Amino acid sequence: MRTNFQSLHLFLFSLCLLLGLSKPDPDPLQDYCIADTTKPQKIYLNGAPCINPELATTSHFTTSSLSKPGNTSANQFGFSVTPTNIANLPGINTLGLVLARVDIAANGIVPPHSHPRASEVTTCLQGTLLVGFIDTSSRVFTQNLKPGESFVFPKGLIHFLFNVDSRKSALAISGLNSQNPGVQIASVATFASKPGVPDEVLAKAFQISQQEVRIIRKNLGG
Ligand SMILES: *[C@@H]1O[C@H](CO)[C@@H](O)[C@H](O)[C@H]1NC(C)=O
């Protein structure tokens, strides 16, 4: 006979499954699947195919990619993200996680963006970061992070990281629970897509003139 507690559990579990609320990356079907990144690829799948497991070596599970600062001058916002991925850490293939080094220049920003497939926890290692996210009822949660302090951005929600120091660069490290979190920077996605969203649409959506749409588009490299 089932207790009420068990029935409740089963009910909640079924509800989660039905609503698709608890779906991280799928579990791997093997210990590891060292990414075969040879090009061109013969098959297309979610992730990369595995090399012969007998050829696995320690080097497939290690990388120094995150040891070097990224180039924060490469974009107008002053940030650089260096993630682990199947190219620099082929052993991470199918494991459902990513670690990223985030360098932010003095007063630089990682502009409001979202990851459709991952939650993110970030830890400030250097400097002071104003971080925050906006929930689906447009409520904002912000926090100043000092070295050693962490903040979590729930899956899919728009969030940002701003270096409040006007003289020194900041450094953070972020973990994300997907092999391929995906990223959409809100401003760039709307104003600098290729081809562009029609001016008229953006003017209406942002309640500005088409002239202003063109200015923003140009500033964002659209
Ligand atoms: C950083 O990026 C800028 C702009 O693309 C470039 O001019 C500069 O040479 C880069 N610096 C390094 C160290 O790669």
CSV table of C-alpha atoms and ligand atoms in Angstrom, one decimal:
chain,number,residue,atom,x,y,z
A,1,MET,CA,0.0,0.0,0.0
A,2,ARG,CA,1.2,3.5,-0.9
A,3,THR,CA,1.5,6.2,1.7
A,4,ASN,CA,0.2,9.6,1.0
A,5,PHE,CA,3.7,10.9,0.9
A,6,GLN,CA,4.7,8.4,-1.9
A,7,SER,CA,1.6,9.3,-3.9
A,8,LEU,CA,2.4,13.0,-3.6
A,9,HIS,CA,5.9,12.3,-4.8
A,10,LEU,CA,4.7,10.3,-7.7
A,11,PHE,CA,2.2,13.0,-8.6
A,12,LEU,CA,4.8,15.8,-8.5
A,13,PHE,CA,7.3,13.7,-10.4
A,14,SER,CA,4.8,13.0,-13.1
A,15,LEU,CA,3.8,16.7,-13.3
A,16,CYS,CA,7.4,17.7,-13.7
A,17,LEU,CA,7.9,15.1,-16.5
A,18,LEU,CA,4.7,16.3,-18.2
A,19,LEU,CA,5.6,20.0,-18.0
A,20,GLY,CA,9.2,19.2,-19.0
A,21,LEU,CA,10.3,21.1,-15.9
A,22,SER,CA,13.2,18.9,-15.1
A,23,LYS,CA,15.2,18.4,-18.2
A,24,PRO,CA,18.9,18.9,-18.0
A,25,ASP,CA,21.2,17.6,-20.8
A,26,PRO,CA,20.6,13.9,-21.2
A,27,ASP,CA,22.8,11.5,-19.1
A,28,PRO,CA,25.8,10.1,-20.9
A,29,LEU,CA,25.5,6.5,-22.1
A,30,GLN,CA,29.2,5.8,-21.3
A,31,ASP,CA,31.9,6.9,-18.9
A,32,TYR,CA,33.2,9.4,-21.4
A,33,CYS,CA,32.9,10.2,-25.1
A,34,ILE,CA,36.0,12.1,-26.1
A,35,ALA,CA,34.8,14.5,-28.9
A,36,ASP,CA,35.9,13.6,-32.4
A,37,THR,CA,36.3,17.1,-33.8
A,38,THR,CA,37.7,16.1,-37.2
A,39,LYS,CA,36.2,18.0,-40.1
A,40,PRO,CA,34.2,17.6,-42.2
A,41,GLN,CA,31.9,15.5,-39.9
A,42,LYS,CA,30.1,12.6,-41.5
A,43,ILE,CA,27.2,12.5,-39.0
A,44,TYR,CA,25.3,15.3,-37.3
A,45,LEU,CA,24.0,14.9,-33.8
A,46,ASN,CA,23.5,16.7,-30.5
A,47,GLY,CA,27.2,17.1,-29.5
A,48,ALA,CA,30.1,15.4,-31.2
A,49,PRO,CA,30.7,11.7,-31.9
A,50,CYS,CA,33.2,9.9,-29.7
A,51,ILE,CA,36.7,8.8,-30.6
A,52,ASN,CA,37.6,5.1,-30.0
A,53,PRO,CA,37.6,5.0,-26.1
A,54,GLU,CA,40.8,2.9,-26.2
A,55,LEU,CA,42.6,6.0,-27.6
A,56,ALA,CA,41.5,8.2,-24.6
A,57,THR,CA,44.4,9.9,-22.8
A,58,THR,CA,44.7,12.2,-19.8
A,59,SER,CA,45.3,15.1,-22.1
A,60,HIS,CA,41.7,14.8,-23.3
A,61,PHE,CA,40.5,15.6,-19.8
A,62,THR,CA,42.7,18.7,-19.2
A,63,THR,CA,43.1,22.2,-20.6
A,64,SER,CA,44.9,25.4,-19.7
A,65,SER,CA,42.6,27.5,-21.9
A,66,LEU,CA,41.1,29.3,-18.9
A,67,SER,CA,44.6,30.3,-17.6
A,68,LYS,CA,45.0,33.2,-20.1
A,69,PRO,CA,43.1,36.5,-19.9
A,70,GLY,CA,40.7,37.0,-22.8
A,71,ASN,CA,40.9,40.1,-25.1
A,72,THR,CA,38.4,42.5,-23.7
A,73,SER,CA,39.0,44.9,-26.6
A,74,ALA,CA,37.5,42.5,-29.2
A,75,ASN,CA,34.0,43.9,-28.6
A,76,GLN,CA,32.6,47.3,-27.8
A,77,PHE,CA,31.3,46.2,-24.4
A,78,GLY,CA,34.7,45.3,-22.9
A,79,PHE,CA,34.2,41.7,-22.0
A,80,SER,CA,35.6,38.4,-23.1
A,81,VAL,CA,34.3,34.9,-22.3
A,82,THR,CA,36.6,31.9,-22.7
A,83,PRO,CA,34.6,28.6,-22.2
A,84,THR,CA,35.7,25.0,-21.9
A,85,ASN,CA,34.3,23.2,-25.0
A,86,ILE,CA,34.9,20.1,-27.0
A,87,ALA,CA,37.7,21.8,-29.0
A,88,ASN,CA,39.9,22.7,-26.0
A,89,LEU,CA,38.6,20.0,-23.6
A,90,PRO,CA,37.3,17.1,-25.7
A,91,GLY,CA,36.7,14.9,-22.7
A,92,ILE,CA,33.8,17.3,-21.7
A,93,ASN,CA,31.7,16.0,-24.6
A,94,THR,CA,28.2,14.6,-23.4
A,95,LEU,CA,28.9,15.5,-19.7
A,96,GLY,CA,26.4,18.4,-19.7
A,97,LEU,CA,28.5,21.2,-18.2
A,98,VAL,CA,30.7,24.1,-19.1
A,99,LEU,CA,33.1,26.3,-17.1
A,100,ALA,CA,33.8,29.8,-18.5
A,101,ARG,CA,36.4,32.5,-17.7
A,102,VAL,CA,34.9,35.9,-17.9
A,103,ASP,CA,37.2,38.9,-18.2
A,104,ILE,CA,35.7,42.4,-17.9
A,105,ALA,CA,37.6,45.6,-18.6
A,106,ALA,CA,37.3,48.6,-16.3
A,107,ASN,CA,33.6,49.7,-16.5
A,108,GLY,CA,33.0,47.0,-19.1
A,109,ILE,CA,29.8,45.0,-19.2
A,110,VAL,CA,28.6,41.6,-20.2
A,111,PRO,CA,25.3,43.1,-21.6
A,112,PRO,CA,21.9,41.6,-20.7
A,113,HIS,CA,21.8,38.2,-22.2
A,114,SER,CA,20.3,34.7,-21.7
A,115,HIS,CA,21.3,31.1,-22.0
A,116,PRO,CA,18.3,29.1,-23.3
A,117,ARG,CA,19.7,25.7,-22.1
A,118,ALA,CA,21.5,26.4,-18.8
A,119,SER,CA,21.5,27.9,-15.4
A,120,GLU,CA,24.7,29.7,-14.4
A,121,VAL,CA,26.5,30.2,-11.2
A,122,THR,CA,29.3,32.8,-11.2
A,123,THR,CA,32.0,33.5,-8.7
A,124,CYS,CA,33.9,36.8,-8.7
A,125,LEU,CA,37.6,36.2,-8.5
A,126,GLN,CA,38.9,39.8,-8.9
A,127,GLY,CA,37.4,43.3,-8.7
A,128,THR,CA,33.8,44.2,-8.0
A,129,LEU,CA,30.9,43.1,-10.2
A,130,LEU,CA,27.4,44.3,-10.2
A,131,VAL,CA,25.4,41.3,-11.3
A,132,GLY,CA,21.7,40.7,-11.7
A,133,PHE,CA,18.9,39.0,-13.5
A,134,ILE,CA,15.3,39.8,-14.4
A,135,ASP,CA,12.6,37.2,-13.8
A,136,THR,CA,9.5,36.6,-16.0
A,137,SER,CA,7.5,39.1,-14.0
A,138,SER,CA,10.1,41.8,-14.8
A,139,ARG,CA,11.4,41.8,-11.2
A,140,VAL,CA,15.1,42.5,-11.0
A,141,PHE,CA,17.6,40.9,-8.5
A,142,THR,CA,21.0,42.6,-8.3
A,143,GLN,CA,24.0,42.1,-6.1
A,144,ASN,CA,27.5,43.5,-5.8
A,145,LEU,CA,30.0,40.7,-5.8
A,146,LYS,CA,33.5,40.9,-4.2
A,147,PRO,CA,36.2,38.2,-4.7
A,148,GLY,CA,35.0,34.8,-3.5
A,149,GLU,CA,31.3,35.7,-3.6
A,150,SER,CA,28.9,33.9,-6.0
A,151,PHE,CA,25.5,34.5,-7.6
A,152,VAL,CA,23.2,32.2,-9.6
A,153,PHE,CA,21.3,33.1,-12.8
A,154,PRO,CA,18.3,30.8,-13.3
A,155,LYS,CA,18.0,29.0,-16.7
A,156,GLY,CA,16.9,31.2,-19.6
A,157,LEU,CA,16.5,34.4,-17.6
A,158,ILE,CA,18.1,37.7,-18.9
A,159,HIS,CA,21.2,38.6,-16.8
A,160,PHE,CA,24.2,40.9,-16.8
A,161,LEU,CA,27.6,41.4,-15.2
A,162,PHE,CA,29.0,45.0,-14.9
A,163,ASN,CA,32.5,45.9,-13.7
A,164,VAL,CA,31.8,48.9,-11.5
A,165,ASP,CA,35.5,49.8,-11.2
A,166,SER,CA,36.5,52.5,-13.7
A,167,ARG,CA,40.2,51.7,-13.3
A,168,LYS,CA,40.7,48.0,-12.8
A,169,SER,CA,39.6,44.9,-14.8
A,170,ALA,CA,37.5,42.2,-13.2
A,171,LEU,CA,37.6,38.5,-13.4
A,172,ALA,CA,34.9,35.9,-12.8
A,173,ILE,CA,34.4,32.2,-13.4
A,174,SER,CA,31.1,30.7,-14.3
A,175,GLY,CA,29.7,27.2,-14.4
A,176,LEU,CA,26.8,26.3,-16.6
A,177,ASN,CA,24.8,23.1,-16.6
A,178,SER,CA,24.7,22.3,-20.3
A,179,GLN,CA,27.3,21.2,-22.8
A,180,ASN,CA,25.9,23.9,-25.1
A,181,PRO,CA,24.2,26.6,-23.1
A,182,GLY,CA,23.6,28.9,-26.1
A,183,VAL,CA,23.7,32.7,-25.7
A,184,GLN,CA,21.5,35.5,-26.9
A,185,ILE,CA,22.6,39.1,-26.1
A,186,ALA,CA,19.2,40.9,-26.0
A,187,SER,CA,20.4,44.1,-27.7
A,188,VAL,CA,22.5,42.4,-30.3
A,189,ALA,CA,19.9,39.8,-31.1
A,190,THR,CA,17.2,42.4,-31.7
A,191,PHE,CA,19.2,45.2,-33.4
A,192,ALA,CA,22.1,43.5,-35.1
A,193,SER,CA,20.6,40.3,-36.5
A,194,LYS,CA,21.5,39.3,-40.0
A,195,PRO,CA,19.3,40.1,-41.9
A,196,GLY,CA,17.9,42.8,-39.7
A,197,VAL,CA,14.5,42.8,-38.1
A,198,PRO,CA,12.5,45.5,-40.0
A,199,ASP,CA,13.0,49.1,-38.6
A,200,GLU,CA,9.2,49.5,-38.3
A,201,VAL,CA,9.0,46.5,-36.0
A,202,LEU,CA,11.8,47.7,-33.7
A,203,ALA,CA,10.5,51.3,-33.7
A,204,LYS,CA,7.1,50.0,-32.5
A,205,ALA,CA,8.5,47.5,-30.0
A,206,PHE,CA,10.8,50.0,-28.4
A,207,GLN,CA,8.5,53.1,-28.9
A,208,ILE,CA,11.2,55.0,-30.7
A,209,SER,CA,11.6,56.5,-34.2
A,210,GLN,CA,13.0,54.6,-37.2
A,211,GLN,CA,15.9,57.1,-37.2
A,212,GLU,CA,16.7,56.0,-33.6
A,213,VAL,CA,16.5,52.4,-34.6
A,214,ARG,CA,19.1,52.9,-37.3
A,215,ILE,CA,21.4,54.7,-34.8
A,216,ILE,CA,21.2,51.8,-32.3
A,217,ARG,CA,21.6,49.3,-35.1
A,218,LYS,CA,24.8,51.0,-36.3
A,219,ASN,CA,26.2,51.3,-32.7
A,220,LEU,CA,25.7,47.5,-32.3
A,221,GLY,CA,27.4,46.6,-35.6
A,222,GLY,CA,24.1,45.6,-37.4
B,1,LIG,C1,42.5,42.5,-29.0
B,1,LIG,O1,41.5,42.9,-30.0
B,1,LIG,C2,41.7,44.1,-30.6
B,1,LIG,C3,40.5,44.4,-31.5
B,1,LIG,O2,40.1,43.3,-32.3
B,1,LIG,C4,43.0,44.0,-31.5
B,1,LIG,O3,43.2,45.3,-32.1
B,1,LIG,C5,44.1,43.7,-30.5
B,1,LIG,O4,45.3,43.4,-31.3
B,1,LIG,C6,43.8,42.4,-29.7
B,1,LIG,N1,44.9,42.2,-28.7
B,1,LIG,C7,45.5,41.0,-28.6
B,1,LIG,C8,46.5,41.0,-27.5
B,1,LIG,O5,45.2,40.1,-29.3
